[in-house]
């Protein structure tokens, strides 16, 4: 039986009577008093542990022994098997320390590491584990012989990570059902089927993506089976490759929980589901698409924990933040946020609404889809299948006595015209648009057929943005970009300047990046710019006036972040374009960005 570590308070001293292993087994009905007496006599002659003797005699199983030992010590117990041990976590301790401490790390959730221990009350061992991993340690009891078997396999690297993922039988993901916002709190839909490899594979894919902060999961048919990837920090990474023959079952499982038609495999479908993972509600948007090899699914993850609503948290420079707030303080007018899909436009709009919302104003939004729910904001989702479009919703909203209106996206002339008319009739209108930069928003709206004099009167400001990956602080290092990269960034003459980049480590999946930061360009519509818009001037003239007023382009803002050591120069070139060379392009490609760089000495 495991002794208490020196200095520990025995259960008797804490007011509880310590239950011996033999008594616990008798109390559980696992053995009789006679069997226990014979086993004790055998133990004295052999010198072996009582539990080992009982197991060897075939009176109890290892699982029964673990349960009795755990009850005796007052800690959780576990019988190890594949699926309970994360191969990546085992590396945090290493084989030598695991043998010395008689432990095997199982899995980590946030900063808590669950560790199987032969002596779970050993404070020195727990303290050493804290030093090695930097985590809080949650000890559970396991048999030393059971742990020794798994140490050899995991230390030798013989464990298939995909087998680990698909063999879990404990569900960390709970699916909940909520048909509409009027039905109140979510209710249980599905108690996961323990041991089902399909359910477990889907659960682990969802849970891993949530833990790693992924935005999307891609489940793609492959000639050899299924490929599962997730997008983290804007880049797709392989998550797992399930065994062959599981693709149809995995797709059907996700379509079932997403309320989609599993019999329809020839047409695209959309669905949604709410899950509870790591104790918080997460919305999933599911999209299916038939391909040559089978159906492909993309699951978009909308995790409120990743939503930074406060405008101060967006990463705007102080001067830009002051200007943006000044634009939003106008009682009416049009404010645009531009950028490609996935550049964080919705987050910027939500931060603006967070700044503006109060009991004194009526805020309505039209979105497709509604990504996150905000208090004191009336959010409306369009439904084009029944004719409830952005334009129709906007016209109806104007009869709801709004003060502030947010339009998820201006897609066509009708929506643009209604939004401008609303801005000219006493409403503050926030909207998104797809353009390369802030000055380009003017040309885009004029191309839609808006009159220049109406746009000049309504428009107050445009924010263009991109998301750049930030340098992983765990593997940050110096480097010197090539002359061509410096030239493309407009930094000719800075050849001796050391920049920062990530070398790649386990924390950042060997990418050198961890997290993302916004690159913003803000164009405030001054009287001079308003005159140019009224005259229908070309984009380059508006851009020049914007720069004359002190404005910086997206690339210049990004280079500023690279000089500050927040991202790499190559990443800035990858996510921004050179406004000064729009006709011919900057010549920066993925191959160019990934070219080798000269490391700092």
PDB file of C-alpha atoms in Angstrom, residues 248 251-272 286 288 295 297:
ATOM      1  CA  UNK A 248     -19.195   8.395 -44.766  1.00  0.00           C
ATOM      2  CA  UNK A 251     -19.803  12.982 -42.351  1.00  0.00           C
ATOM      3  CA  UNK A 252     -23.173  11.486 -41.374  1.00  0.00           C
ATOM      4  CA  UNK A 253     -22.448  12.027 -37.670  1.00  0.00           C
ATOM      5  CA  UNK A 254     -21.747  15.721 -38.160  1.00  0.00           C
ATOM      6  CA  UNK A 255     -24.738  16.154 -40.477  1.00  0.00           C
ATOM      7  CA  UNK A 256     -27.014  14.527 -37.876  1.00  0.00           C
ATOM      8  CA  UNK A 257     -25.975  16.881 -35.070  1.00  0.00           C
ATOM      9  CA  UNK A 258     -26.132  19.800 -37.535  1.00  0.00           C
ATOM     10  CA  UNK A 259     -29.790  18.985 -38.452  1.00  0.00           C
ATOM     11  CA  UNK A 260     -28.885  18.281 -42.075  1.00  0.00           C
ATOM     12  CA  UNK A 261     -30.291  15.700 -44.475  1.00  0.00           C
ATOM     13  CA  UNK A 262     -27.912  12.728 -44.383  1.00  0.00           C
ATOM     14  CA  UNK A 263     -29.636  11.147 -47.377  1.00  0.00           C
ATOM     15  CA  UNK A 264     -28.897  14.151 -49.626  1.00  0.00           C
ATOM     16  CA  UNK A 265     -25.332  13.857 -50.886  1.00  0.00           C
ATOM     17  CA  UNK A 266     -25.637  15.548 -54.284  1.00  0.00           C
ATOM     18  CA  UNK A 267     -26.406  19.123 -53.200  1.00  0.00           C
ATOM     19  CA  UNK A 268     -24.638  21.543 -50.826  1.00  0.00           C
ATOM     20  CA  UNK A 269     -26.238  21.946 -47.399  1.00  0.00           C
ATOM     21  CA  UNK A 270     -25.828  24.148 -44.365  1.00  0.00           C
ATOM     22  CA  UNK A 271     -26.441  23.407 -40.718  1.00  0.00           C
ATOM     23  CA  UNK A 272     -25.606  24.617 -37.261  1.00  0.00           C
ATOM     24  CA  UNK A 286     -21.569  23.330 -40.890  1.00  0.00           C
ATOM     25  CA  UNK A 288     -21.309  20.418 -46.941  1.00  0.00           C
ATOM     26  CA  UNK A 295     -18.771  14.944 -49.485  1.00  0.00           C
ATOM     27  CA  UNK A 297     -17.545  19.318 -44.742  1.00  0.00           C
TER      28      UNK A 297
END
